[in-house]
Amino acid sequence: MQIDAPAVAIQGETLAEFLRRRRGVATVPAQPRANGGAAEAIWRGGTVSAVDLADAVAVFHGVPRADSHAIAGLPHALDALSRDFLREAYLYPVMRDGHPLLVTADPGHLEPIRAVALALGRAVPLAVLSFEEIEELFERSRPADAPRDEVESETGTDYALSDDIETLQDLARGAPIVRVIDGMLERAIQAGATDIHIETGREELKVRFRVDGHLRAQQTMPRHMAAAVISRVKILAGLDIAERRLPQDGRTNVKVGNTEADLRVAIMPTLYGETAVLRILLKDTRLLDFKRVGLSDRDRDAVVRLLAEPHGIIIVTGPTGSGKTTTLATAISLLNDPARKIVTVEDPVEYQLPGIHQTQIKPAIGLTFATALRSFLRHDPDVIMVGEMRDRETAAIGIQAALTGHLVLTTLHTNSAVDAVVRLVDMGVEPYLIASSLRGVIGQRLVRRLCERCRVPDPKGLTVARDLRARRGGPEATGHNFYAATGCAHCNESGFRGRIGVFEALAVSDDLRDLIRGQPDPRILLQAARAVGMTTMLDDGIEKASHGLTSLDEVMRISG
């Protein structure tokens, strides 16, 4: 039976070219399956959401875009055909007004469409739904008495079987669940996500990606898939799938296409079941130089001078998720050479650095930051990196190491560089010890980069920046190209794509040491630091906004 190919927007134009031309999306298709089409490869590539892709496919092929709720209300015609074949090809036949209608996610993938028409003995009109919407239709239409090895293997397990550990293990290692997790990881990496949130709710399993610091909803799955999906994550991270009452943490290495990544996995029991968060650390992009991280030439020179000190303590400050670990890893990479012995104690070891002796703390067996630091001092190190100074004991040992000829790098959770001094005093460290050992503090935040494809000029930007400078002090911005966010398909309608750091680098001068030896006041310390040339994170943010790298709204958000 002859089935003609659907029309295309421009004769000879591919779907990928159409998406780039009409929606500004540069697709990164995944390796197509042997029986998959172009649209599925783009969907699995993760650069286009399933809904946006379905909208584009419908326009590209001139096929009506269906409503999933309306289709779900129609009687299906699955019994006359192989359900496995239809599901594999993302085809869902229904009856509308007594006539068959074939719902597809890819009208351009003709072979399976022609096979259905041949089986039905007639040409069948087409309608478009997304890949995820078709998967949901198959799940809703699952026969109540369907054999477990045919249906449950495709969709996971029921909560009634969640106590059967052997069944969970089999399902978690089965091809369908493996494909679910692999596809999730592939889409997250392609989208530039730093975290995957898998959340079990009352009625469904939700997946969200954290991209550029903000969570974005990605997909939902039937609730009964939760046990198998979470079990698969546990198996990857080497965790106990039988333990569902207590939190668990683990890590693993994965390879997605040509990309290698470390995953840090955290499992948490909740009211409706377990949730999982997977932090993604890409091996091929994590060792960045200071310029790519976002340090200005002025601050980069200041930090390089601090790292050239033979001994003392250098602190990186900022809240969780502000890029402190990346800054420390970059600093350690610059210091790394055969003439130095560098040791680190971290929780967890996020960046595996060649030539560096790294230790993961294990509080359960007594291996804490303080105990590791004591041991390090007997190993003749030149540079010591402490993941975080969490208590007085760790701070005291770190400062003692700095006073006895070691260069110590560490982090603190404070709002600004000068607040680090006050925080150490609050932890019980004597001010004179801080003054003698502290060489510098780097404060930082992350702001979202404006999408260059859709940003628009901000006519009020220069006025706002000057008003901020008048009220808060600081240097005049050197640029005048202020922009605001709008949103387009390229940036997923957010107006931003990627992130960049804003910094303040405080080098401790003799005048600052005298102030620290007294009762340090952060306001007086800030005035003294600015007097010797330090620019604040707000100053740095305004400077970056004046060159169109970010918006003033983003700068105000992180600076308060």
Coordinates of C-alpha atoms in Angstrom, one line a residue:
M1 CA 0.0 0.0 0.0
Q2 CA 1.4 3.4 -1.0
I3 CA 1.8 5.9 1.8
D4 CA 3.2 9.3 0.7
A5 CA 5.7 11.1 2.9
P6 CA 4.2 14.1 4.7
A7 CA 5.0 17.6 3.3
V8 CA 7.9 19.5 4.8
A9 CA 8.3 23.2 5.5
I10 CA 10.9 23.7 2.8
Q11 CA 11.6 21.0 0.3
G12 CA 14.8 19.1 1.1
E13 CA 15.1 20.8 4.6
T14 CA 15.8 18.4 7.5
L15 CA 14.0 18.6 10.8
A16 CA 17.2 19.6 12.5
E17 CA 17.7 22.5 10.0
F18 CA 14.0 23.5 10.5
L19 CA 14.4 23.7 14.3
R20 CA 17.5 25.8 13.9
R21 CA 15.9 28.1 11.5
R22 CA 12.4 28.5 13.0
R23 CA 13.1 28.1 16.7
G24 CA 16.7 29.0 17.1
V25 CA 17.6 25.5 18.5
A26 CA 20.9 23.9 17.6
T27 CA 20.0 20.2 18.0
V28 CA 22.5 17.6 19.2
P29 CA 20.9 14.3 18.1
A30 CA 21.7 11.2 20.0
Q31 CA 22.9 8.1 18.2
P32 CA 19.7 6.9 16.4
R33 CA 18.4 3.4 17.2
A34 CA 18.3 0.9 14.4
N35 CA 14.5 1.2 14.2
G36 CA 14.2 4.9 15.3
G37 CA 13.7 8.0 13.3
A38 CA 15.2 11.5 13.1
A39 CA 12.8 13.1 15.6
E40 CA 13.5 10.4 18.2
A41 CA 17.2 11.0 17.9
I42 CA 16.7 14.7 18.5
W43 CA 14.5 14.0 21.5
R44 CA 17.0 11.7 23.0
G45 CA 19.7 14.3 22.4
G46 CA 18.0 16.4 25.1
T47 CA 18.4 19.8 23.5
V48 CA 14.7 20.1 22.8
S49 CA 11.9 19.3 25.2
A50 CA 9.4 16.6 24.1
V51 CA 6.5 19.1 23.9
D52 CA 8.5 21.7 21.9
L53 CA 9.7 19.0 19.5
A54 CA 6.2 17.7 19.0
D55 CA 5.0 21.2 18.1
A56 CA 7.8 21.6 15.6
V57 CA 7.3 18.2 14.1
A58 CA 3.6 18.9 13.5
V59 CA 4.4 22.1 11.6
F60 CA 7.4 20.6 9.8
H61 CA 5.3 17.7 8.4
G62 CA 2.0 19.5 8.1
V63 CA 0.3 17.0 10.4
P64 CA -2.3 18.1 13.0
R65 CA -1.0 18.4 16.6
A66 CA -3.3 16.3 18.8
D67 CA -4.4 16.9 22.4
S68 CA -3.3 14.1 24.7
H69 CA -6.3 14.3 26.9
A70 CA -8.7 14.2 23.9
I71 CA -6.8 11.2 22.5
A72 CA -6.9 9.4 25.9
G73 CA -10.7 9.7 25.8
L74 CA -11.0 7.8 22.5
P75 CA -11.1 4.0 22.2
H76 CA -7.7 2.5 21.2
A77 CA -7.2 0.0 18.4
L78 CA -4.2 -1.7 20.0
D79 CA -5.7 -5.2 20.0
A80 CA -5.5 -5.7 16.3
L81 CA -1.8 -5.0 16.1
S82 CA 1.4 -5.9 18.1
R83 CA 1.5 -3.8 21.2
D84 CA 5.3 -4.3 21.4
F85 CA 5.8 -3.1 17.8
L86 CA 3.6 -0.1 18.3
R87 CA 5.2 1.0 21.5
E88 CA 8.7 0.6 20.1
A89 CA 7.7 2.7 17.1
Y90 CA 5.8 5.3 19.2
L91 CA 2.6 4.7 17.3
Y92 CA -0.8 4.7 19.0
P93 CA -3.9 3.9 16.9
V94 CA -7.3 5.1 18.1
M95 CA -10.9 5.1 16.7
R96 CA -12.5 8.5 16.1
D97 CA -16.0 8.6 14.8
G98 CA -15.8 5.0 13.7
H99 CA -12.6 5.6 11.7
P100 CA -9.0 4.8 12.6
L101 CA -6.6 7.6 13.5
L102 CA -2.9 6.9 13.9
V103 CA -1.1 9.0 16.6
T104 CA 2.7 9.3 16.0
A105 CA 5.6 11.2 17.4
D106 CA 7.4 11.2 14.1
P107 CA 5.3 11.4 10.9
G108 CA 8.6 11.3 8.9
H109 CA 9.5 7.8 10.1
L110 CA 7.5 6.0 7.3
E111 CA 8.4 2.3 7.6
P112 CA 6.3 1.6 10.8
I113 CA 3.5 3.8 9.6
R114 CA 3.3 1.9 6.3
A115 CA 3.3 -1.4 8.2
V116 CA 0.3 -0.3 10.3
A117 CA -1.6 0.8 7.1
L118 CA -0.8 -2.5 5.5
A119 CA -2.0 -4.4 8.6
L120 CA -5.3 -2.4 8.6
G121 CA -5.7 -2.6 4.9
R122 CA -6.3 1.1 4.4
A123 CA -4.5 4.4 4.6
V124 CA -4.8 6.0 8.0
P125 CA -4.7 9.8 8.8
L126 CA -2.0 10.9 11.2
A127 CA -1.9 13.2 14.3
V128 CA 1.1 14.2 16.4
L129 CA 1.8 13.7 20.1
S130 CA 5.1 13.9 21.9
F131 CA 7.2 10.8 22.7
E132 CA 6.4 11.2 26.4
E133 CA 2.7 11.7 25.8
I134 CA 2.6 8.5 23.7
E135 CA 4.4 6.6 26.4
E136 CA 1.8 7.8 28.9
L137 CA -1.0 6.6 26.6
F138 CA 0.5 3.1 26.5
E139 CA 0.8 3.1 30.3
R140 CA -2.9 4.1 30.8
S141 CA -4.1 1.5 28.3
R142 CA -2.2 -1.4 29.9
P143 CA -4.5 -4.4 30.3
A144 CA -5.2 -5.2 33.9
D145 CA -4.4 -8.9 33.3
A146 CA -1.4 -8.3 31.2
P147 CA 1.5 -10.8 31.8
R148 CA 4.1 -9.3 34.1
D149 CA 7.0 -10.3 31.9
E150 CA 5.5 -8.3 28.9
V151 CA 4.1 -5.2 30.5
E152 CA 5.7 -4.7 33.9
S153 CA 9.1 -5.1 32.4
E154 CA 8.3 -2.0 30.3
T155 CA 7.0 0.2 33.1
G156 CA 8.5 -0.9 36.4
T157 CA 6.8 -2.6 39.3
D158 CA 3.8 -2.0 41.4
Y159 CA 4.1 -0.8 45.0
A160 CA 2.4 -4.1 46.1
L161 CA 5.7 -5.8 45.0
S162 CA 8.0 -3.2 46.4
D163 CA 9.0 -5.6 49.3
D164 CA 10.2 -8.2 46.9
I165 CA 13.9 -7.4 46.7
E166 CA 14.7 -10.0 44.0
T167 CA 11.9 -8.6 41.8
L168 CA 13.2 -5.1 42.2
Q169 CA 16.7 -6.1 41.4
D170 CA 15.5 -7.8 38.2
L171 CA 13.4 -4.9 37.2
A172 CA 16.1 -2.3 38.0
R173 CA 18.6 -4.2 35.8
G174 CA 16.0 -4.8 33.0
A175 CA 16.4 -3.0 29.6
P176 CA 13.4 -0.7 30.0
I177 CA 14.4 0.8 33.3
V178 CA 18.0 1.0 32.1
R179 CA 16.8 2.9 29.1
V180 CA 14.8 5.3 31.3
I181 CA 17.9 6.2 33.4
D182 CA 20.3 6.3 30.5
G183 CA 18.0 8.6 28.6
M184 CA 17.5 10.8 31.6
L185 CA 21.3 11.1 32.1
E186 CA 21.8 11.8 28.4
R187 CA 19.2 14.6 28.3
A188 CA 20.6 16.1 31.5
I189 CA 24.1 16.3 30.2
Q190 CA 23.0 17.7 26.9
A191 CA 21.0 20.4 28.7
G192 CA 24.0 21.3 30.9
A193 CA 22.2 20.3 34.1
T194 CA 24.2 20.1 37.4
D195 CA 21.6 18.0 39.2
I196 CA 18.8 15.6 38.5
H197 CA 15.9 15.5 41.0
I198 CA 13.8 12.3 40.9
E199 CA 10.9 12.9 43.2
T200 CA 8.2 10.4 44.2
G201 CA 4.8 12.0 44.7
R202 CA 1.4 10.9 45.7
E203 CA 0.3 10.1 42.1
E204 CA 3.4 10.3 39.9
L205 CA 7.1 10.3 39.7
K206 CA 8.6 13.7 38.7
V207 CA 11.9 14.4 37.2
R208 CA 13.5 17.9 37.3
F209 CA 16.8 19.2 36.1
R210 CA 18.8 22.1 37.8
V211 CA 20.1 24.2 34.9
D212 CA 21.9 27.4 35.5
G213 CA 21.0 27.2 39.2
H214 CA 17.2 26.9 38.6
L215 CA 15.0 23.8 38.6
R216 CA 13.2 22.9 35.4
A217 CA 10.4 20.3 35.1
Q218 CA 11.4 17.6 32.6
Q219 CA 9.0 14.7 32.7
T220 CA 6.6 12.7 34.8
M221 CA 6.2 8.9 35.0
P222 CA 3.6 6.7 36.5
R223 CA 4.0 6.4 40.3
H224 CA 4.4 2.6 40.2
M225 CA 7.7 3.1 38.3
A226 CA 9.2 4.8 41.3
A227 CA 10.5 1.7 43.1
A228 CA 12.3 0.3 40.0
V229 CA 13.7 3.7 39.0
I230 CA 15.1 4.5 42.4
S231 CA 16.4 1.0 42.7
R232 CA 18.3 1.4 39.5
V233 CA 19.9 4.6 40.8
K234 CA 20.9 2.8 44.0
I235 CA 22.5 0.0 42.0
L236 CA 24.5 2.5 40.0
A237 CA 25.7 4.1 43.2
G238 CA 26.4 0.9 45.0
L239 CA 23.7 1.5 47.6
D240 CA 21.4 -1.0 49.4
I241 CA 18.1 -1.3 47.6
A242 CA 16.5 -3.0 50.5
E243 CA 17.1 0.0 52.8
R244 CA 14.3 2.5 52.4
R245 CA 14.0 3.9 55.9
L246 CA 17.2 5.8 56.1
P247 CA 19.0 8.3 53.8
Q248 CA 21.9 6.9 51.7
D249 CA 24.7 8.6 49.8
G250 CA 26.9 7.2 47.1
R251 CA 28.8 7.9 43.9
T252 CA 29.5 6.4 40.6
N253 CA 31.2 7.1 37.2
V254 CA 29.2 6.9 34.0
K255 CA 29.9 7.4 30.3
V256 CA 27.2 8.9 28.2
G257 CA 28.2 8.9 24.5
N258 CA 31.7 10.4 24.5
T259 CA 31.2 12.2 27.8
E260 CA 32.5 10.9 31.1
A261 CA 30.8 12.1 34.3
D262 CA 31.0 11.5 38.1
L263 CA 27.6 11.2 39.8
R264 CA 27.1 12.0 43.5
V265 CA 23.9 10.3 44.6
A266 CA 21.8 11.1 47.6
I267 CA 18.7 9.1 48.5
M268 CA 16.1 10.4 51.0
P269 CA 12.9 8.7 52.3
T270 CA 9.8 10.9 52.1
L271 CA 6.1 10.6 52.8
Y272 CA 5.2 9.0 49.4
G273 CA 8.4 7.1 48.8
E274 CA 12.1 7.7 48.2
T275 CA 13.5 10.6 46.2
A276 CA 17.0 10.8 44.6
V277 CA 19.3 13.7 43.7
L278 CA 22.1 13.0 41.3
R279 CA 24.8 15.7 41.1
I280 CA 26.6 15.6 37.8
L281 CA 30.3 16.5 37.6
L282 CA 31.7 16.4 34.0
K283 CA 35.3 15.2 33.8
D284 CA 36.1 16.9 30.6
T285 CA 35.0 20.5 31.7
R286 CA 35.7 20.8 35.3
L287 CA 39.3 21.9 35.4
L288 CA 38.9 25.5 34.3
D289 CA 41.3 28.4 34.3
F290 CA 40.4 31.5 36.3
K291 CA 39.4 33.5 33.2
R292 CA 36.8 31.0 32.1
V293 CA 35.4 30.8 35.7
G294 CA 34.8 34.6 35.4
L295 CA 37.6 36.3 37.3
S296 CA 38.4 39.7 35.9
D297 CA 42.0 40.5 35.0
R298 CA 42.3 42.6 38.2
D299 CA 41.0 39.9 40.5
R300 CA 42.9 37.1 38.7
D301 CA 46.2 38.9 39.2
A302 CA 45.3 39.3 42.9
V303 CA 44.5 35.6 43.3
V304 CA 47.7 34.5 41.5
R305 CA 49.7 36.8 43.8
L306 CA 48.0 35.1 46.8
L307 CA 48.8 31.6 45.5
A308 CA 52.4 32.6 45.2
E309 CA 52.7 33.1 48.9
P310 CA 55.0 30.4 50.5
H311 CA 52.7 29.9 53.5
G312 CA 49.6 31.2 55.1
I313 CA 45.9 30.6 54.7
I314 CA 43.6 31.5 51.8
I315 CA 39.9 31.2 52.2
V316 CA 37.1 31.0 49.5
T317 CA 33.7 32.1 50.8
G318 CA 30.2 31.9 49.5
P319 CA 27.0 29.9 50.0
T320 CA 26.4 26.3 48.8
G321 CA 26.4 26.1 45.1
S322 CA 28.4 29.2 44.5
G323 CA 31.3 27.5 42.8
K324 CA 33.8 27.4 45.7
T325 CA 34.9 23.9 44.9
T326 CA 35.7 24.7 41.3
T327 CA 37.7 27.8 42.4
L328 CA 39.7 25.6 44.8
A329 CA 40.2 22.9 42.2
T330 CA 41.5 25.6 39.7
A331 CA 43.9 27.0 42.3
I332 CA 45.2 23.5 43.2
S333 CA 45.7 22.8 39.4
L334 CA 47.8 26.0 39.1
L335 CA 49.9 25.0 42.1
N336 CA 50.4 21.4 41.0
D337 CA 53.9 20.6 39.9
P338 CA 56.5 18.0 40.8
A339 CA 58.3 20.3 43.2
R340 CA 55.3 20.5 45.6
K341 CA 53.5 17.9 47.6
I342 CA 49.8 18.7 47.7
V343 CA 47.2 16.9 49.9
T344 CA 43.5 17.5 50.3
V345 CA 40.8 16.4 52.7
E346 CA 37.3 16.8 51.2
D347 CA 33.6 15.8 51.7
P348 CA 33.1 14.5 49.1
V349 CA 36.1 14.3 46.7
E350 CA 34.3 16.0 43.7
Y351 CA 37.3 16.6 41.5
Q352 CA 39.9 13.8 41.0
L353 CA 43.1 15.7 40.3
P354 CA 46.1 13.8 39.0
G355 CA 49.3 14.1 41.1
I356 CA 47.3 15.3 44.1
H357 CA 46.9 13.1 47.3
Q358 CA 43.2 13.3 48.1
T359 CA 41.3 12.0 51.1
Q360 CA 37.6 11.6 51.6
I361 CA 36.4 12.1 55.2
K362 CA 34.4 9.3 56.9
P363 CA 33.0 10.6 60.2
A364 CA 31.4 7.2 60.9
I365 CA 34.9 5.7 61.5
G366 CA 36.4 8.8 63.1
L367 CA 38.1 10.2 59.9
T368 CA 37.1 13.9 60.2
F369 CA 38.6 17.1 58.8
A370 CA 40.5 17.6 62.1
T371 CA 41.9 14.1 62.3
A372 CA 43.0 14.1 58.6
L373 CA 44.7 17.5 59.1
R374 CA 46.7 16.2 62.1
S375 CA 47.9 13.3 60.0
F376 CA 48.7 15.5 57.0
L377 CA 51.2 17.5 59.0
R378 CA 53.3 14.3 59.5
H379 CA 53.5 13.7 55.7
D380 CA 55.6 16.8 54.9
P381 CA 53.1 18.6 52.6
D382 CA 53.7 22.0 50.9
V383 CA 50.1 22.7 50.2
I384 CA 47.0 21.5 52.1
M385 CA 43.5 21.9 50.9
V386 CA 40.7 21.6 53.4
G387 CA 37.2 21.2 51.9
E388 CA 35.6 23.3 54.6
M389 CA 36.4 24.7 58.0
R390 CA 33.3 23.6 59.9
D391 CA 34.4 23.9 63.5
R392 CA 36.9 25.5 65.9
E393 CA 39.1 22.4 66.0
T394 CA 39.6 22.2 62.2
A395 CA 40.1 26.0 62.0
A396 CA 42.7 26.0 64.8
I397 CA 44.7 23.1 63.2
G398 CA 44.5 24.8 59.7
I399 CA 45.8 28.1 61.1
Q400 CA 48.5 26.3 63.0
A401 CA 49.6 24.6 59.8
A402 CA 49.6 28.0 58.0
L403 CA 51.8 29.4 60.7
T404 CA 54.3 26.5 60.5
G405 CA 55.2 27.0 56.9
H406 CA 52.3 25.4 54.9
L407 CA 50.0 27.0 52.3
V408 CA 46.5 26.2 53.4
L409 CA 43.4 26.6 51.1
T410 CA 39.9 26.2 52.5
T411 CA 36.3 27.4 52.3
L412 CA 33.8 29.1 54.7
H413 CA 30.1 29.7 54.3
T414 CA 29.9 33.5 54.7
N415 CA 28.2 36.3 52.7
S416 CA 31.3 38.3 51.9
A417 CA 35.1 38.2 52.1
V418 CA 35.4 40.4 55.2
D419 CA 32.7 38.3 56.9
A420 CA 35.2 35.4 56.9
V421 CA 37.3 37.1 59.5
V422 CA 34.4 37.6 61.8
R423 CA 33.3 34.0 61.3
L424 CA 36.7 32.7 62.4
V425 CA 36.5 34.8 65.5
D426 CA 33.0 33.5 66.2
M427 CA 34.4 30.0 65.9
G428 CA 36.8 30.7 68.7
V429 CA 40.1 31.5 66.8
E430 CA 42.1 34.3 68.4
P431 CA 42.2 37.5 66.3
Y432 CA 46.0 37.7 66.5
L433 CA 46.3 34.2 65.0
I434 CA 44.0 35.2 62.2
A435 CA 46.0 38.4 61.5
S436 CA 49.3 36.4 61.5
S437 CA 48.1 33.6 59.2
L438 CA 45.5 35.0 56.8
R439 CA 46.8 36.0 53.4
G440 CA 43.6 36.6 51.5
V441 CA 39.9 35.8 51.0
I442 CA 38.0 35.2 47.8
G443 CA 34.3 35.9 47.9
Q444 CA 32.1 34.6 45.1
R445 CA 28.6 34.0 43.7
L446 CA 27.3 32.6 40.4
V447 CA 25.0 34.7 38.2
R448 CA 23.2 33.5 35.0
R449 CA 24.6 34.6 31.7
L450 CA 22.2 36.4 29.4
C451 CA 21.2 34.5 26.3
E452 CA 23.0 36.3 23.4
R453 CA 20.2 35.3 21.0
C454 CA 17.3 37.0 22.7
R455 CA 18.7 39.6 25.1
V456 CA 17.4 43.1 24.6
P457 CA 18.9 46.5 25.5
D458 CA 18.0 47.8 28.9
P459 CA 17.5 51.5 28.6
K460 CA 17.4 52.1 32.4
G461 CA 20.6 50.0 33.0
L462 CA 23.1 52.8 33.1
T463 CA 20.9 54.9 35.4
V464 CA 20.4 52.0 37.8
A465 CA 24.1 51.2 37.8
R466 CA 25.0 54.8 38.6
D467 CA 22.4 54.9 41.4
L468 CA 23.8 51.8 42.9
R469 CA 27.3 53.2 42.7
A470 CA 26.2 56.4 44.4
R471 CA 24.5 54.6 47.2
R472 CA 27.0 51.7 47.7
G473 CA 30.2 53.2 46.5
G474 CA 32.6 51.5 44.1
P475 CA 34.1 52.3 40.7
E476 CA 32.2 53.5 37.7
A477 CA 31.4 50.6 35.2
T478 CA 33.6 50.8 32.1
G479 CA 30.9 49.6 29.7
H480 CA 27.5 50.9 28.8
N481 CA 25.9 47.9 27.1
F482 CA 23.3 46.9 29.6
Y483 CA 20.8 44.2 28.6
A484 CA 17.7 42.5 30.0
A485 CA 16.4 38.9 29.6
T486 CA 13.5 37.9 27.4
G487 CA 13.5 34.3 26.4
C488 CA 13.6 32.1 23.3
A489 CA 13.8 28.4 22.3
H490 CA 17.6 28.5 22.5
C491 CA 17.5 29.3 26.3
N492 CA 14.3 27.3 27.0
E493 CA 12.4 30.6 27.4
S494 CA 14.5 31.6 30.5
G495 CA 16.4 34.4 28.9
F496 CA 19.7 33.0 30.3
R497 CA 22.1 30.3 29.2
G498 CA 25.0 29.3 31.4
R499 CA 26.5 30.9 34.4
I500 CA 29.5 33.1 35.3
G501 CA 31.1 34.0 38.6
V502 CA 31.2 37.4 40.3
F503 CA 34.1 37.8 42.7
E504 CA 35.8 39.9 45.3
A505 CA 39.5 39.3 46.1
L506 CA 40.6 40.6 49.5
A507 CA 44.4 40.6 50.0
V508 CA 45.3 41.2 53.7
S509 CA 47.5 44.3 54.0
D510 CA 49.4 45.5 57.0
D511 CA 46.7 48.0 57.8
L512 CA 44.1 45.2 57.7
R513 CA 46.2 43.0 60.0
D514 CA 46.2 45.8 62.6
L515 CA 42.4 46.0 62.3
I516 CA 42.0 42.3 62.6
R517 CA 44.1 42.1 65.8
G518 CA 41.6 44.3 67.5
Q519 CA 37.9 43.5 67.7
P520 CA 37.2 43.2 63.9
D521 CA 34.2 45.1 62.6
P522 CA 33.1 44.0 59.1
R523 CA 32.1 47.5 58.1
I524 CA 35.5 49.0 59.1
L525 CA 37.3 46.0 57.4
L526 CA 35.3 46.6 54.2
Q527 CA 36.2 50.3 54.1
A528 CA 39.9 49.5 54.7
A529 CA 39.8 46.8 52.0
R530 CA 38.2 49.2 49.4
A531 CA 40.8 51.8 50.3
V532 CA 43.5 49.5 49.2
G533 CA 41.8 48.6 45.9
M534 CA 39.4 45.7 46.6
T535 CA 36.2 45.7 44.4
T536 CA 33.1 44.0 45.9
M537 CA 31.0 41.3 44.2
L538 CA 28.4 44.0 43.5
D539 CA 31.1 46.1 41.8
D540 CA 32.2 43.1 39.7
G541 CA 28.6 42.2 38.9
I542 CA 27.8 45.7 37.7
E543 CA 30.9 45.6 35.6
K544 CA 29.9 42.3 33.9
A545 CA 26.4 43.6 33.4
S546 CA 27.7 46.8 31.7
H547 CA 29.3 44.5 29.1
G548 CA 26.1 42.5 28.5
L549 CA 27.2 39.3 30.2
T550 CA 24.4 39.3 32.8
S551 CA 21.5 41.5 33.8
L552 CA 21.3 44.0 36.7
D553 CA 18.4 42.0 38.1
E554 CA 20.7 39.0 38.4
V555 CA 23.4 41.1 40.1
M556 CA 20.9 42.5 42.6
R557 CA 19.5 39.0 43.3
I558 CA 22.9 37.6 44.4
S559 CA 24.1 40.8 46.1
G560 CA 21.0 41.5 48.2

